[in-house]
């Protein structure tokens, strides 16, 4: 579904990605793992075109290289950023409705009601707190809200950046069950950036290991999960 060709990413004079090549298969969960600063988040930002980058990004036959970020979102490539990024002064439901901004004029309110119902079915706690301000939610609930807002954009591909960050293990386990459900039951392709390498490899079909802006390893996630190099480097303290 997405093919990345010779992708470079820059922050001023710093080159964060150094000519990486990747394929994100339709209907799969693909994960990016690596140490801090390896280029994982930069890969997602490059696909969304919110950083300076060069190279080819082909999505479902369409070249995204010269499209603006909102145009890319309208193609169905939705980015759920690191740190959740909810609007603290808006209610849960208002936050969810901001996810429909890309579709203004395309669907009536009835379409939004159906999308809201589907998000609330996936995350019942959001429905219970629909009139609560986002700042008052727990970290796990805010992450659910961020993912729910992404779903309101009706994605074909959802890019999730560090969804487990700062969350308790039980909350992380619940959240990842929902991510797998989004993929398997809704048919949404997932590109997952995750510091918890063991968990990411457990739920993914294919994986890339990034280091210093380059792809160090790639392969079926089940194989990399037991690769001694991956186990030694990325599955220490903090893996669940």
GROMACS .gro file of C-alpha atoms in nm:
model
  240
    1UNK     CA    1   0.000   0.000   0.000
    2UNK     CA    2   0.288   0.239   0.077
    3UNK     CA    3   0.629   0.218  -0.085
    4UNK     CA    4   0.908   0.443   0.041
    5UNK     CA    5   1.200   0.499  -0.193
    6UNK     CA    6   1.533   0.654  -0.095
    7UNK     CA    7   1.378   0.867   0.179
    8UNK     CA    8   1.592   1.138   0.339
    9UNK     CA    9   1.471   1.364   0.620
   10UNK     CA   10   1.637   1.682   0.748
   11UNK     CA   11   1.614   1.905   1.052
   12UNK     CA   12   1.826   2.197   0.939
   13UNK     CA   13   2.170   2.057   0.866
   14UNK     CA   14   2.096   1.732   1.053
   15UNK     CA   15   2.006   1.433   0.838
   16UNK     CA   16   1.765   1.216   1.037
   17UNK     CA   17   1.689   0.959   0.764
   18UNK     CA   18   1.957   0.846   0.523
   19UNK     CA   19   1.797   0.697   0.215
   20UNK     CA   20   1.566   0.435   0.362
   21UNK     CA   21   1.349   0.203   0.152
   22UNK     CA   22   1.038   0.037   0.294
   23UNK     CA   23   0.712  -0.129   0.194
   24UNK     CA   24   0.397  -0.117   0.405
   25UNK     CA   25   0.171  -0.403   0.297
   26UNK     CA   26  -0.202  -0.353   0.259
   27UNK     CA   27  -0.398  -0.488   0.556
   28UNK     CA   28  -0.092  -0.561   0.769
   29UNK     CA   29   0.054  -0.422   1.088
   30UNK     CA   30   0.409  -0.306   1.020
   31UNK     CA   31   0.623  -0.181   1.306
   32UNK     CA   32   0.932   0.035   1.328
   33UNK     CA   33   1.157  -0.028   1.625
   34UNK     CA   34   1.489   0.117   1.729
   35UNK     CA   35   1.657   0.326   1.994
   36UNK     CA   36   1.572   0.688   2.069
   37UNK     CA   37   1.678   0.910   1.781
   38UNK     CA   38   1.690   0.621   1.533
   39UNK     CA   39   1.451   0.793   1.291
   40UNK     CA   40   1.120   0.622   1.371
   41UNK     CA   41   0.913   0.935   1.433
   42UNK     CA   42   1.090   1.110   1.144
   43UNK     CA   43   0.967   0.834   0.914
   44UNK     CA   44   0.604   0.900   1.007
   45UNK     CA   45   0.650   1.277   0.984
   46UNK     CA   46   0.808   1.234   0.643
   47UNK     CA   47   0.512   1.034   0.514
   48UNK     CA   48   0.279   1.306   0.649
   49UNK     CA   49   0.504   1.577   0.497
   50UNK     CA   50   0.544   1.782   0.814
   51UNK     CA   51   0.925   1.782   0.792
   52UNK     CA   52   1.177   1.862   0.521
   53UNK     CA   53   1.236   1.546   0.320
   54UNK     CA   54   1.327   1.408  -0.021
   55UNK     CA   55   1.254   1.075  -0.186
   56UNK     CA   56   0.955   0.890  -0.320
   57UNK     CA   57   0.646   0.799  -0.117
   58UNK     CA   58   0.396   0.603  -0.325
   59UNK     CA   59   0.061   0.526  -0.168
   60UNK     CA   60  -0.186   0.303  -0.350
   61UNK     CA   61  -0.034   0.416  -0.679
   62UNK     CA   62  -0.042   0.787  -0.586
   63UNK     CA   63   0.283   0.984  -0.539
   64UNK     CA   64   0.251   1.168  -0.207
   65UNK     CA   65   0.585   1.341  -0.240
   66UNK     CA   66   0.445   1.677  -0.350
   67UNK     CA   67   0.117   1.676  -0.155
   68UNK     CA   68   0.056   1.890   0.153
   69UNK     CA   69  -0.014   1.725   0.487
   70UNK     CA   70  -0.391   1.781   0.469
   71UNK     CA   71  -0.400   1.640   0.116
   72UNK     CA   72  -0.220   1.330   0.238
   73UNK     CA   73  -0.473   1.290   0.520
   74UNK     CA   74  -0.752   1.321   0.264
   75UNK     CA   75  -0.597   1.029   0.078
   76UNK     CA   76  -0.670   0.822   0.389
   77UNK     CA   77  -0.325   0.827   0.552
   78UNK     CA   78  -0.391   0.940   0.910
   79UNK     CA   79  -0.115   1.022   1.159
   80UNK     CA   80  -0.174   0.981   1.535
   81UNK     CA   81   0.127   1.169   1.674
   82UNK     CA   82   0.351   1.099   1.967
   83UNK     CA   83   0.225   1.258   2.287
   84UNK     CA   84  -0.147   1.224   2.195
   85UNK     CA   85  -0.197   1.592   2.110
   86UNK     CA   86  -0.555   1.618   2.231
   87UNK     CA   87  -0.715   1.961   2.273
   88UNK     CA   88  -0.736   1.995   2.653
   89UNK     CA   89  -1.005   2.264   2.659
   90UNK     CA   90  -1.244   2.072   2.430
   91UNK     CA   91  -1.475   1.792   2.536
   92UNK     CA   92  -1.411   1.433   2.433
   93UNK     CA   93  -1.675   1.455   2.161
   94UNK     CA   94  -1.549   1.790   2.036
   95UNK     CA   95  -1.200   1.640   2.010
   96UNK     CA   96  -1.338   1.349   1.810
   97UNK     CA   97  -1.521   1.582   1.574
   98UNK     CA   98  -1.197   1.767   1.494
   99UNK     CA   99  -1.096   1.448   1.318
  100UNK     CA  100  -1.368   1.504   1.059
  101UNK     CA  101  -1.228   1.837   0.941
  102UNK     CA  102  -1.073   1.669   0.636
  103UNK     CA  103  -1.418   1.557   0.524
  104UNK     CA  104  -1.600   1.889   0.557
  105UNK     CA  105  -1.871   1.906   0.296
  106UNK     CA  106  -1.839   1.541   0.193
  107UNK     CA  107  -2.063   1.384   0.456
  108UNK     CA  108  -2.367   1.505   0.647
  109UNK     CA  109  -2.412   1.496   1.022
  110UNK     CA  110  -2.560   1.148   0.993
  111UNK     CA  111  -2.224   1.027   0.864
  112UNK     CA  112  -2.050   1.176   1.166
  113UNK     CA  113  -2.304   1.016   1.401
  114UNK     CA  114  -2.226   0.676   1.255
  115UNK     CA  115  -1.851   0.733   1.288
  116UNK     CA  116  -1.894   0.851   1.648
  117UNK     CA  117  -2.099   0.543   1.729
  118UNK     CA  118  -1.824   0.320   1.591
  119UNK     CA  119  -1.557   0.497   1.797
  120UNK     CA  120  -1.772   0.473   2.110
  121UNK     CA  121  -1.829   0.104   2.044
  122UNK     CA  122  -1.453   0.051   2.026
  123UNK     CA  123  -1.381   0.273   2.329
  124UNK     CA  124  -1.685   0.270   2.563
  125UNK     CA  125  -1.504   0.488   2.816
  126UNK     CA  126  -1.497   0.772   2.566
  127UNK     CA  127  -1.873   0.756   2.537
  128UNK     CA  128  -1.905   0.765   2.917
  129UNK     CA  129  -1.687   1.078   2.918
  130UNK     CA  130  -1.814   1.237   2.597
  131UNK     CA  131  -1.893   1.569   2.770
  132UNK     CA  132  -1.578   1.574   2.984
  133UNK     CA  133  -1.291   1.810   2.901
  134UNK     CA  134  -0.994   1.625   2.756
  135UNK     CA  135  -0.748   1.758   3.016
  136UNK     CA  136  -0.936   1.566   3.287
  137UNK     CA  137  -0.884   1.226   3.122
  138UNK     CA  138  -0.622   0.975   3.229
  139UNK     CA  139  -0.323   0.915   3.003
  140UNK     CA  140  -0.476   0.595   2.870
  141UNK     CA  141  -0.806   0.766   2.798
  142UNK     CA  142  -0.627   1.047   2.617
  143UNK     CA  143  -0.450   0.791   2.400
  144UNK     CA  144  -0.784   0.627   2.321
  145UNK     CA  145  -0.915   0.973   2.233
  146UNK     CA  146  -0.621   1.038   2.000
  147UNK     CA  147  -0.678   0.708   1.821
  148UNK     CA  148  -1.053   0.768   1.810
  149UNK     CA  149  -0.997   1.110   1.656
  150UNK     CA  150  -0.779   0.944   1.392
  151UNK     CA  151  -1.056   0.696   1.316
  152UNK     CA  152  -1.296   0.984   1.257
  153UNK     CA  153  -1.084   1.069   0.953
  154UNK     CA  154  -1.187   0.734   0.801
  155UNK     CA  155  -0.830   0.609   0.750
  156UNK     CA  156  -0.710   0.344   0.513
  157UNK     CA  157  -0.368   0.364   0.679
  158UNK     CA  158  -0.322   0.467   1.042
  159UNK     CA  159   0.024   0.567   1.162
  160UNK     CA  160   0.059   0.536   1.540
  161UNK     CA  161   0.357   0.697   1.711
  162UNK     CA  162   0.447   0.550   2.053
  163UNK     CA  163   0.092   0.469   2.171
  164UNK     CA  164   0.220   0.299   2.488
  165UNK     CA  165   0.431   0.595   2.606
  166UNK     CA  166   0.386   0.669   2.976
  167UNK     CA  167   0.106   0.419   3.029
  168UNK     CA  168   0.073   0.140   3.287
  169UNK     CA  169   0.121  -0.218   3.159
  170UNK     CA  170  -0.248  -0.313   3.200
  171UNK     CA  171  -0.356  -0.006   3.005
  172UNK     CA  172  -0.100  -0.080   2.734
  173UNK     CA  173  -0.228  -0.437   2.700
  174UNK     CA  174  -0.586  -0.314   2.660
  175UNK     CA  175  -0.483  -0.048   2.410
  176UNK     CA  176  -0.292  -0.293   2.193
  177UNK     CA  177  -0.590  -0.529   2.187
  178UNK     CA  178  -0.785  -0.239   2.036
  179UNK     CA  179  -0.511  -0.169   1.782
  180UNK     CA  180  -0.519  -0.531   1.667
  181UNK     CA  181  -0.900  -0.510   1.649
  182UNK     CA  182  -0.880  -0.195   1.435
  183UNK     CA  183  -0.653  -0.380   1.196
  184UNK     CA  184  -0.828  -0.716   1.180
  185UNK     CA  185  -1.194  -0.623   1.206
  186UNK     CA  186  -1.189  -0.286   1.028
  187UNK     CA  187  -0.925  -0.372   0.772
  188UNK     CA  188  -0.714  -0.065   0.846
  189UNK     CA  189  -0.345  -0.093   0.764
  190UNK     CA  190  -0.129   0.002   1.063
  191UNK     CA  191   0.220   0.153   1.066
  192UNK     CA  192   0.332   0.137   1.427
  193UNK     CA  193   0.625   0.314   1.591
  194UNK     CA  194   0.682   0.169   1.935
  195UNK     CA  195   0.959   0.176   2.193
  196UNK     CA  196   0.831  -0.149   2.348
  197UNK     CA  197   0.991  -0.374   2.089
  198UNK     CA  198   0.867  -0.702   2.232
  199UNK     CA  199   0.504  -0.592   2.228
  200UNK     CA  200   0.531  -0.430   1.885
  201UNK     CA  201   0.679  -0.745   1.732
  202UNK     CA  202   0.415  -0.960   1.899
  203UNK     CA  203   0.124  -0.782   1.727
  204UNK     CA  204   0.292  -0.701   1.394
  205UNK     CA  205   0.325  -0.891   1.068
  206UNK     CA  206   0.645  -0.728   0.947
  207UNK     CA  207   0.911  -0.515   1.113
  208UNK     CA  208   1.192  -0.274   1.036
  209UNK     CA  209   1.474  -0.196   1.277
  210UNK     CA  210   1.609   0.158   1.240
  211UNK     CA  211   1.938   0.288   1.374
  212UNK     CA  212   2.093   0.627   1.305
  213UNK     CA  213   1.855   0.694   1.018
  214UNK     CA  214   1.921   0.367   0.838
  215UNK     CA  215   1.742   0.033   0.822
  216UNK     CA  216   1.954  -0.213   1.017
  217UNK     CA  217   1.728  -0.518   0.987
  218UNK     CA  218   1.393  -0.612   0.840
  219UNK     CA  219   1.178  -0.922   0.817
  220UNK     CA  220   0.869  -1.100   0.943
  221UNK     CA  221   0.799  -0.978   1.295
  222UNK     CA  222   0.780  -1.329   1.436
  223UNK     CA  223   1.135  -1.397   1.316
  224UNK     CA  224   1.281  -1.070   1.443
  225UNK     CA  225   1.111  -1.127   1.777
  226UNK     CA  226   1.357  -1.410   1.841
  227UNK     CA  227   1.658  -1.269   1.656
  228UNK     CA  228   1.944  -1.255   1.910
  229UNK     CA  229   2.052  -0.913   1.784
  230UNK     CA  230   1.706  -0.768   1.840
  231UNK     CA  231   1.658  -0.940   2.174
  232UNK     CA  232   1.993  -0.814   2.300
  233UNK     CA  233   1.954  -0.457   2.181
  234UNK     CA  234   1.583  -0.379   2.223
  235UNK     CA  235   1.417  -0.621   2.465
  236UNK     CA  236   1.569  -0.526   2.796
  237UNK     CA  237   1.399  -0.348   3.082
  238UNK     CA  238   1.059  -0.210   2.986
  239UNK     CA  239   0.954  -0.483   2.744
  240UNK     CA  240   0.632  -0.656   2.843
   0.00000   0.00000   0.00000
